[in-house]
Short mmCIF file of C-alpha atoms in Angstrom, two decimals:
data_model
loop_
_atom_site.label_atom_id
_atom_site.label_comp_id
_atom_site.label_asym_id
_atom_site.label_seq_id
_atom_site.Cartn_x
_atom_site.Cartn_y
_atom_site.Cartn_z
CA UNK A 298 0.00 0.00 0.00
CA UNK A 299 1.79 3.42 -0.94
CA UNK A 300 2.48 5.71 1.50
CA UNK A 301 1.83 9.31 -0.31
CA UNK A 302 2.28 11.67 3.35
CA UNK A 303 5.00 14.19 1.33
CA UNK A 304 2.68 16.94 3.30
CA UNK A 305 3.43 15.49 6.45
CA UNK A 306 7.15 17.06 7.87
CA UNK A 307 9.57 14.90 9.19
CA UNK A 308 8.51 14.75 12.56
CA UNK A 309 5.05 14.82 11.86
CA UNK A 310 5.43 11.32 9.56
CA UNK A 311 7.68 9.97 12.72
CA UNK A 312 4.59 10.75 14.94
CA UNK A 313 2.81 8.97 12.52
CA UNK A 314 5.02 5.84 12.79
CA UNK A 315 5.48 5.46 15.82
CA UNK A 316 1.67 4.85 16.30
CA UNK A 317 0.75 1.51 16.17
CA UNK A 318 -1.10 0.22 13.66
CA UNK A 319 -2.57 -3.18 15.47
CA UNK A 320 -4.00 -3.28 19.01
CA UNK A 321 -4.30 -5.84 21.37
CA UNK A 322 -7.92 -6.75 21.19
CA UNK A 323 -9.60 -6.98 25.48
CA UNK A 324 -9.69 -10.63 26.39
CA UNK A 325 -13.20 -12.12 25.93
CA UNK A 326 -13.61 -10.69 22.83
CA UNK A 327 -13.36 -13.61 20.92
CA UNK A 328 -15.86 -15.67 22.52
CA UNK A 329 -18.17 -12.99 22.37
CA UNK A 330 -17.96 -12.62 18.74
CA UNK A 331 -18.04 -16.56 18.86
CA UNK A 332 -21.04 -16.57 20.88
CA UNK A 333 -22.68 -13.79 18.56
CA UNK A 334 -21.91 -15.62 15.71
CA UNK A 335 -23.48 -19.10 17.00
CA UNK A 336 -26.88 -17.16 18.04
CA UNK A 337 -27.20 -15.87 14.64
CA UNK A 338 -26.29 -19.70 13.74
CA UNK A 339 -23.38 -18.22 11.43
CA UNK A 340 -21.11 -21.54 12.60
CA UNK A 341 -21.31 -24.91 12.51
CA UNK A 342 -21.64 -25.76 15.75
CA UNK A 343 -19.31 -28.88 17.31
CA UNK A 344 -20.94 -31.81 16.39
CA UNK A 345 -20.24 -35.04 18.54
CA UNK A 346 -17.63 -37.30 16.92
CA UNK A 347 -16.56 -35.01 13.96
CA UNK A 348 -12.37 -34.85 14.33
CA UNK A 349 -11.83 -31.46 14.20
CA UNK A 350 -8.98 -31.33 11.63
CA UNK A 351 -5.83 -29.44 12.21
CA UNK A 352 -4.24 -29.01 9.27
CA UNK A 353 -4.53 -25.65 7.01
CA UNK A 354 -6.63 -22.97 9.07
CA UNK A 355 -7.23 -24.48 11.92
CA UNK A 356 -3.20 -25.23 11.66
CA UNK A 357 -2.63 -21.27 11.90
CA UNK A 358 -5.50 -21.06 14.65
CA UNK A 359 -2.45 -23.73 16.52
CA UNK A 360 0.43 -21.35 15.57
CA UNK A 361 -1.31 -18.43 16.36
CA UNK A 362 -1.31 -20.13 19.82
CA UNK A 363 1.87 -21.02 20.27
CA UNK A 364 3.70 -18.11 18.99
CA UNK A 365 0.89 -16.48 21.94
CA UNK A 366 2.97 -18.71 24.68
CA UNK A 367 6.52 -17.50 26.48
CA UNK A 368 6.53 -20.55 29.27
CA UNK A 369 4.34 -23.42 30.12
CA UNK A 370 0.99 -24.69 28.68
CA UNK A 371 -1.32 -22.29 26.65
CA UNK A 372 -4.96 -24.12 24.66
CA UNK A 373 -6.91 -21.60 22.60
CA UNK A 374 -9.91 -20.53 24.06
CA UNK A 375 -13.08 -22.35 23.38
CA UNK A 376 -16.34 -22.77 24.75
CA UNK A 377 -18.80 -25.17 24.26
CA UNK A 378 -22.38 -25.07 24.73
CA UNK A 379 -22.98 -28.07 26.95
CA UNK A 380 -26.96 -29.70 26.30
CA UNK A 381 -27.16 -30.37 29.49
CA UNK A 382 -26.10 -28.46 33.04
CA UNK A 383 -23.35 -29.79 34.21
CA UNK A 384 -20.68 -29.05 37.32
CA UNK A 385 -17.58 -26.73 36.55
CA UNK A 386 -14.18 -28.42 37.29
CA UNK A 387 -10.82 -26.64 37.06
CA UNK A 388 -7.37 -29.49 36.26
CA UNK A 389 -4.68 -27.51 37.97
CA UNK A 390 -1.59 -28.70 36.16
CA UNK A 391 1.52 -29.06 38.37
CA UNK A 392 5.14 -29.66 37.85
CA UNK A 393 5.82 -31.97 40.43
CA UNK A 394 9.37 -33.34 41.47
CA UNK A 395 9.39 -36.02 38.37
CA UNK A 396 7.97 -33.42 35.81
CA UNK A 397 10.34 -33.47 32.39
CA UNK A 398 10.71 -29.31 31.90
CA UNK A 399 9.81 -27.92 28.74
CA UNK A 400 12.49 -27.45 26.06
CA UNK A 401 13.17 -25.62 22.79
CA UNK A 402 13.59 -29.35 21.15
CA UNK A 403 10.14 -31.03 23.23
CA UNK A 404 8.31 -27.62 23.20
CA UNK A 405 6.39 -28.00 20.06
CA UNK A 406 5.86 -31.87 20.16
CA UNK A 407 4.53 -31.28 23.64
CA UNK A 408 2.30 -28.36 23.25
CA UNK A 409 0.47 -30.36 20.44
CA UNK A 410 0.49 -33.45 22.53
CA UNK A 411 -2.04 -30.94 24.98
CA UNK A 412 -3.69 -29.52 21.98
CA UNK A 413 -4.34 -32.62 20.89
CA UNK A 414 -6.16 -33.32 24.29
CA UNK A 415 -8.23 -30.12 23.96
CA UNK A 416 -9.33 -31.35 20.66
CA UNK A 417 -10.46 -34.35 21.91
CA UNK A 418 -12.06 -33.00 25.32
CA UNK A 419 -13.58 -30.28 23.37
CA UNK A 420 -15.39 -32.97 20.87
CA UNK A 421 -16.26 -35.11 24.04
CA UNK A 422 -18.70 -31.78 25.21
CA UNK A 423 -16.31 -31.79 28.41
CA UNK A 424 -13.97 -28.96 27.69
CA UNK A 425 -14.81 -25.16 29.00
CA UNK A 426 -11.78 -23.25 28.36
CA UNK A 427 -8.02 -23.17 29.32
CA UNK A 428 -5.50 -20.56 30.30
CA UNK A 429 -1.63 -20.25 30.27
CA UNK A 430 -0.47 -18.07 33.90
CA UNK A 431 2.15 -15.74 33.63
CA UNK A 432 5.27 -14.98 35.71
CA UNK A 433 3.47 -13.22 38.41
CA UNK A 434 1.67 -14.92 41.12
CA UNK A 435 0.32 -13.73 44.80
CA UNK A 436 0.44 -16.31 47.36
CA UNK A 437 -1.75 -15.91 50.21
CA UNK A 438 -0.39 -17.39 53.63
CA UNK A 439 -2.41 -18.40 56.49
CA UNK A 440 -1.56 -17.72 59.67
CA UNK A 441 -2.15 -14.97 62.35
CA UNK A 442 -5.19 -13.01 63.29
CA UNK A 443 -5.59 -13.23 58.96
CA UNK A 444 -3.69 -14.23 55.90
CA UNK A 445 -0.99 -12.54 54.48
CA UNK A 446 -0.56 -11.97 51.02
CA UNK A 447 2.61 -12.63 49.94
CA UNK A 448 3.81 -10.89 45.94
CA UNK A 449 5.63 -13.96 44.19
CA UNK A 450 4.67 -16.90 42.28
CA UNK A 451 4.62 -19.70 44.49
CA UNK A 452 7.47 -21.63 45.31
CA UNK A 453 8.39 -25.42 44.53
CA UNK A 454 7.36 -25.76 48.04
CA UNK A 455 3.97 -24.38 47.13
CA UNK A 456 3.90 -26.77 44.04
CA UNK A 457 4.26 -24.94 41.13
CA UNK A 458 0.91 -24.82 39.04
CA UNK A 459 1.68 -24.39 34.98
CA UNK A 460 -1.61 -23.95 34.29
CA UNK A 461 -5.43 -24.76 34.38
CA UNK A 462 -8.24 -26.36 32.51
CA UNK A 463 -11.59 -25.78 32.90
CA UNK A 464 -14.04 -28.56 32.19
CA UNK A 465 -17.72 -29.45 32.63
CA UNK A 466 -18.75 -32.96 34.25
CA UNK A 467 -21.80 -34.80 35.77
CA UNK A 468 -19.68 -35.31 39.00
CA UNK A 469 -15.81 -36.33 40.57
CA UNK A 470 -15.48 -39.23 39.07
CA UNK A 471 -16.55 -38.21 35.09
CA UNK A 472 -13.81 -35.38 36.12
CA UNK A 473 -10.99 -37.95 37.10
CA UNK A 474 -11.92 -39.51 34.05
CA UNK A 475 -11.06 -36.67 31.99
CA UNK A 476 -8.50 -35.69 34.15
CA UNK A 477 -6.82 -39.17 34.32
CA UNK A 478 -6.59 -38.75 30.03
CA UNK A 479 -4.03 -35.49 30.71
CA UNK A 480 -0.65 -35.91 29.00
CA UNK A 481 0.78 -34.03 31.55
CA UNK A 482 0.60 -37.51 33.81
CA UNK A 483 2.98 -38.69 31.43
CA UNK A 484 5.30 -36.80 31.63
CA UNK A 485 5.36 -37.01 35.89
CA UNK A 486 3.32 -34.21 36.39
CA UNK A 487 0.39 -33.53 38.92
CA UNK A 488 -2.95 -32.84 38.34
CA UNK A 489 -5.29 -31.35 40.86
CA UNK A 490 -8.97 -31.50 40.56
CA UNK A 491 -11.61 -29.19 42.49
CA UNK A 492 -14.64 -28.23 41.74
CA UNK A 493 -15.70 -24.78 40.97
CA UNK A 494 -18.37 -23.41 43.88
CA UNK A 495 -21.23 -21.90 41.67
CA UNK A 496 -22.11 -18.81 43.04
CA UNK B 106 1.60 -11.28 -1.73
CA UNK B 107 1.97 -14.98 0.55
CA UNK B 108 -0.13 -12.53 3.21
CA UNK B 109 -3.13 -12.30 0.85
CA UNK B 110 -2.32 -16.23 -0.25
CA UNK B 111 -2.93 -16.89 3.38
CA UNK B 112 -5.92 -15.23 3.64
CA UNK B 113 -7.18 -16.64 0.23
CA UNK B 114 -6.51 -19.65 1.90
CA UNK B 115 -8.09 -19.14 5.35
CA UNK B 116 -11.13 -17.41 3.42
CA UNK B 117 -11.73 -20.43 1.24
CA UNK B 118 -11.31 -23.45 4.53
CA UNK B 119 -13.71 -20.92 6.38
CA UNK B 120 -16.20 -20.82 3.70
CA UNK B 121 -16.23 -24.89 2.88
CA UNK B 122 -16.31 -25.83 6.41
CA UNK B 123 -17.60 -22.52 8.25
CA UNK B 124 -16.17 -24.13 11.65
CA UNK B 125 -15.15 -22.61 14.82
CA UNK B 126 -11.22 -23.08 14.13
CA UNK B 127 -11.05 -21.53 10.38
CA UNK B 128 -13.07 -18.61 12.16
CA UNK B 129 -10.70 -18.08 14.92
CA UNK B 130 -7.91 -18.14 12.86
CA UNK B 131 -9.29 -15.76 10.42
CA UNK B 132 -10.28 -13.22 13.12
CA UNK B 133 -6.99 -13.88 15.25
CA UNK B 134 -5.06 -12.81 11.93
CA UNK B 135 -7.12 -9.40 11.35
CA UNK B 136 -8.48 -8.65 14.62
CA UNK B 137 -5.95 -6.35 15.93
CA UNK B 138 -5.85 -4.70 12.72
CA UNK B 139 -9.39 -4.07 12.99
CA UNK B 140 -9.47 -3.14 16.90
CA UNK B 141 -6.60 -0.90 15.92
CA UNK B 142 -8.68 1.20 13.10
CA UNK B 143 -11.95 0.69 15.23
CA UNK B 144 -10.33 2.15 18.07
CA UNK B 145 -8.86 5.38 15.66
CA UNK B 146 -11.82 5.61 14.26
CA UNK B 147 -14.14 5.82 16.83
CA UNK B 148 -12.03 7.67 19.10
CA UNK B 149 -14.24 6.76 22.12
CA UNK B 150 -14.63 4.16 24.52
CA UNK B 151 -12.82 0.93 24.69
CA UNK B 152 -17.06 -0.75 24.62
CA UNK B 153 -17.70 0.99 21.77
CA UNK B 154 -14.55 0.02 19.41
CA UNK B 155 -15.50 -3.47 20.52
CA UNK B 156 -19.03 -3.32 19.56
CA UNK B 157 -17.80 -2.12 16.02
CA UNK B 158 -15.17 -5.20 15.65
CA UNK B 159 -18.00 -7.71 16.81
CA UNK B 160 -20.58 -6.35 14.57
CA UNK B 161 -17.47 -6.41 11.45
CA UNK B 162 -17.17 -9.76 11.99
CA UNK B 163 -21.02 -10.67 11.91
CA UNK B 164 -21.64 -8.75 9.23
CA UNK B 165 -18.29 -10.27 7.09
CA UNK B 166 -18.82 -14.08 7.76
CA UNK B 167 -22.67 -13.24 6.71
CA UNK B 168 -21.38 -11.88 3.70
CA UNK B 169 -17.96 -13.54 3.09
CA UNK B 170 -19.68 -15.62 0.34
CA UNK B 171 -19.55 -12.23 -1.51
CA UNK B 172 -15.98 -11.63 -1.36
CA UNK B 173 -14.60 -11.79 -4.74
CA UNK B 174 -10.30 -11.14 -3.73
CA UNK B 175 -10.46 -8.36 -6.03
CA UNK B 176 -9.27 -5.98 -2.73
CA UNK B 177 -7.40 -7.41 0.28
CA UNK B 178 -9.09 -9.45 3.02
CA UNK B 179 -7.95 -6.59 5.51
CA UNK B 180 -9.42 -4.12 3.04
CA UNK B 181 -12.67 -5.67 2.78
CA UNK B 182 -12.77 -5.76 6.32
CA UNK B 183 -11.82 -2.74 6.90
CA UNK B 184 -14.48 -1.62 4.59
CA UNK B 185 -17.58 -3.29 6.46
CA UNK B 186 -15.80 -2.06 9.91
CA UNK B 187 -16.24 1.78 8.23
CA UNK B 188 -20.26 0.89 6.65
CA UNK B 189 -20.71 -0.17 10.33
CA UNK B 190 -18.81 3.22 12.12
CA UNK B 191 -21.53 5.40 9.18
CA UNK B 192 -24.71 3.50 10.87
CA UNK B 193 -23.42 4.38 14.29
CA UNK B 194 -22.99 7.72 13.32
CA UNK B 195 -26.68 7.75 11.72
CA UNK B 196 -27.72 5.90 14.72
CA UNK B 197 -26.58 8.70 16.63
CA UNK B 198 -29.13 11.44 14.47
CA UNK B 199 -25.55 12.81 12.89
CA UNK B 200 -25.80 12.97 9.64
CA UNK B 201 -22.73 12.20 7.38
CA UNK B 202 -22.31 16.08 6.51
CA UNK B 203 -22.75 16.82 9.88
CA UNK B 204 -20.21 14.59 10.90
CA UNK B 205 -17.90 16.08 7.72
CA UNK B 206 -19.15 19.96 8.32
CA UNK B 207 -15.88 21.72 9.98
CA UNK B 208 -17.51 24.79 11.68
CA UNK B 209 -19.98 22.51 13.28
CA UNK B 210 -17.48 20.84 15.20
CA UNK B 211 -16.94 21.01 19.22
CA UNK B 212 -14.55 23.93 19.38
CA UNK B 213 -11.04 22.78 21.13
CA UNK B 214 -9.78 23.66 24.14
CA UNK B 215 -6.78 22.17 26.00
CA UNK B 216 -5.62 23.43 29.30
CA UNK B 217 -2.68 21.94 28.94
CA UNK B 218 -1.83 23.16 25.37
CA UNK B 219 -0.43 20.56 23.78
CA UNK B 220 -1.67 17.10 23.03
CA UNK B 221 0.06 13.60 21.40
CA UNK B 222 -0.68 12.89 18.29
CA UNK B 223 -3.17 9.52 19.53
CA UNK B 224 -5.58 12.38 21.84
CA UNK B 225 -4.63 15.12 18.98
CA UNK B 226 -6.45 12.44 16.33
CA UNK B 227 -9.46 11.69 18.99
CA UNK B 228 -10.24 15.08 19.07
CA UNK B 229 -10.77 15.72 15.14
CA UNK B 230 -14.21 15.56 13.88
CA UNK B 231 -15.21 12.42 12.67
CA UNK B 232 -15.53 13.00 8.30
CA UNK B 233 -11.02 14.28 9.17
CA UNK B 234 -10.60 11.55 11.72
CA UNK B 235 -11.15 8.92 9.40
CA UNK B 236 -9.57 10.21 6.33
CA UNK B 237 -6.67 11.49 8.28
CA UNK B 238 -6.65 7.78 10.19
CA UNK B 239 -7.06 6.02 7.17
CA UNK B 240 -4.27 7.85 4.78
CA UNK B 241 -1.93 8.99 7.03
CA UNK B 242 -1.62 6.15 9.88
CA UNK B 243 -3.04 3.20 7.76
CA UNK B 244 -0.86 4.36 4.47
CA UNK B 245 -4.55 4.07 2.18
CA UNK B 246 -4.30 6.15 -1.18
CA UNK B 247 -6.68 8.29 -1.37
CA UNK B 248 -8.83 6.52 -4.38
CA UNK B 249 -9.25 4.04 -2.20
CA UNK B 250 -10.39 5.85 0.77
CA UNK B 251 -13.30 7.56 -1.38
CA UNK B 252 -14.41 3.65 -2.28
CA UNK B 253 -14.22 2.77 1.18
CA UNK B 254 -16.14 5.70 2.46
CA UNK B 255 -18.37 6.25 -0.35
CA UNK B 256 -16.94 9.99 -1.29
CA UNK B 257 -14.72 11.60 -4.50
CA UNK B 258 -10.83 10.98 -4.16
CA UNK B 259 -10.89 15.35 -4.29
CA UNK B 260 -13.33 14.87 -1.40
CA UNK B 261 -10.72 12.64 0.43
CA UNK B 262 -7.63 14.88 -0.04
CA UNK B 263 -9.15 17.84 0.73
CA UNK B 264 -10.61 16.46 4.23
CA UNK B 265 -6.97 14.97 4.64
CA UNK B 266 -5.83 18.20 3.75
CA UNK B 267 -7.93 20.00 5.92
CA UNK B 268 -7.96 17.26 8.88
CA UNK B 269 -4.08 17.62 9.38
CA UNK B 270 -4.03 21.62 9.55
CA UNK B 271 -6.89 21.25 12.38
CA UNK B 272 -4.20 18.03 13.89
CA UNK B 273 -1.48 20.34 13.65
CA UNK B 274 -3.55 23.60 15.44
CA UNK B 275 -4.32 20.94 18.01
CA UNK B 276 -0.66 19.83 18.49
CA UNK B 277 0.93 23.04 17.99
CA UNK B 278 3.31 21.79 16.37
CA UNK B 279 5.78 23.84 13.98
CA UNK B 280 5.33 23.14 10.43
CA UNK B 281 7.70 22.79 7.71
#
């Protein structure tokens, strides 16, 4: 696209580049536009036992997600309309003592081995969302007349957490189910499983 | 040229299979893009630039059946984001040569004398904002700002014209 600003001066066009052209949409954007889309039926919705495939688009959706990570687990955001209510359960993936770290040579064979697991959870009608955590953390400490709040991600001793996934079951043990399918197992981490207090 | 192959691409998976995943990957592609211009554009809230990128992408995956390629994916898009910006302007009981009518505009004042070029462009009436937006921070020639918009190239230039003399009155910035 030409660039015909000659009647801009030199510090004027600078202004002008400096600017940045793309912003970082707010989170939650996406499903809403999702969620608009699917009232207006605009999508295809999920349908049970249809592979989603993973190759051209949806293969840049993937990339898009990766190149989106700096440490740890990311899974695109998806939600699925569940036919019928179900409990909330969050899989709090931690690194554990016999956890194999992430690196540059596993890092992309891994992170597909847990996309590959959102696929399939999401197809199953058990998957709610997922969410990477960043390198900041606030640990809150018991103890005294009330907790402290400490600024730092938690320690080993705390159990690191890499991440969470959200997912819908009938009760504990359709969640263990799911949860017991993790790859993260496999590779000696720890999974913790609680279920999210509707308010 | 492999940017707009890529979007051919993602354009033609979305349209055979119309699935969550080509979606997301078309709007993860354009959407900052779009919030970027949307937010330019609009020079308002944060709510309202969003309700403008939601209703772009409604109204292009209702209609992406009708894109031909013959302008960029982005342009297209950018195109439906700017129909959509008109109606909320209309909505709004402004009138397009209101918004475009110079003396009509909120007259200026900044305590502080000086503003950055981002608050400088928020403050412009809307008809300059979006030419100004559109040619000078978005690099769009001016022919196809008038298709975009729906006004003359000469109509475009001149409102660039005129847009960055009121941007530089509101900067106070020397000229050359």
């Amino acid at each position: 696209m030409a660039k015909q600003r000659d009647d801009l001066t030199p510090r004027e066009r600078m202004e002008f580049d400096a600017l940045p052209r793309e912003l970082d949409p707010p989170p939650g954007l996406e499903d809403r536009v999702i969620s608009a889309l699917n009232r207006r039926n605009l999508l295809d919705r999920p349908v049970a036992g249809r592979r989603p495939s993973f190759s051209g688009a949806a293969g840049l959706a993937l990339a898009a997600c990766l190149a989106s990570l700096i440490v740890g687990i990311g899974v695109g955001r998806t939600t699925v309309e569940s036919e019928l209510p179900r409990a909330s359960f969050i899989l709090f993936l931690h690194e554990g003592p016999e956890f194999e770290p992430f690196t540059e040579t596993n890092f992309s064979d891994r992170f597909s081995d847990y996309n590959r697991w959102v696929a399939r959870t999401r197809e199953s009608g058990h998957f709610i969302t997922g969410e990477q955590l960043d390198q900041t953390g606030r640990v809150v400490v018991p103890g005294g007349a009330e907790p402290s709040v400490e600024d730092r991600v938690p320690s080993v001793a705390d159990g690191d957490m890499l991440g969470m996934f959200f997912i819908r079951a009938q009760d504990y043990d359709e969640a263990m189910t799911v949860a017991m399918t993790l790859p993260h197992l496999a590779y000696g981490g720890r999974v913790v499983v609680r279920r999210v207090d509707p308010i | 040229m492999e940017n707009e192959d890529a979007d051919r691409d993602l354009v033609d998976s979305f349209r055979a299979r119309r699935d969550e995943l080509a979606f997301r990957a078309l709007y993860r592609r354009h959407t900052p893009y779009l919030f970027g211009l949307a937010k330019r554009t609009v020079a308002g809230t944060s709510a309202s630039a969003e309700e403008l990128v939601q209703e772009t992408w409604i109204r292009a995956v209702e209609r992406v059946d009708r894109f031909e390629g013959r302008s960029r994916f982005r342009t297209w898009l950018s195109g439906i984001l700017l129909n959509c910006r008109r109606e909320q302007i209309r909505a709004q009981t402004r009138s397009r040569e209101e918004a475009l009518e110079v003396d009509g505009a909120a007259p200026y004042a900044d305590p502080e004398g000086r503003l950055d070029l981002e608050s400088a462009l928020a403050r412009l009436p809307d008809g300059y904002r979006e030419v100004v937006v559109l040619h000078y921070l978005y690099g769009y020639p001016h022919h196809e700002i008038g298709s975009l918009l729906g006004i003359r190239t000469g109509t475009s230039k001149s409102q660039a014209s005129r847009g960055i003399q009121r941007l530089r009155s509101l900067m106070k910035h020397e000229t050359k």
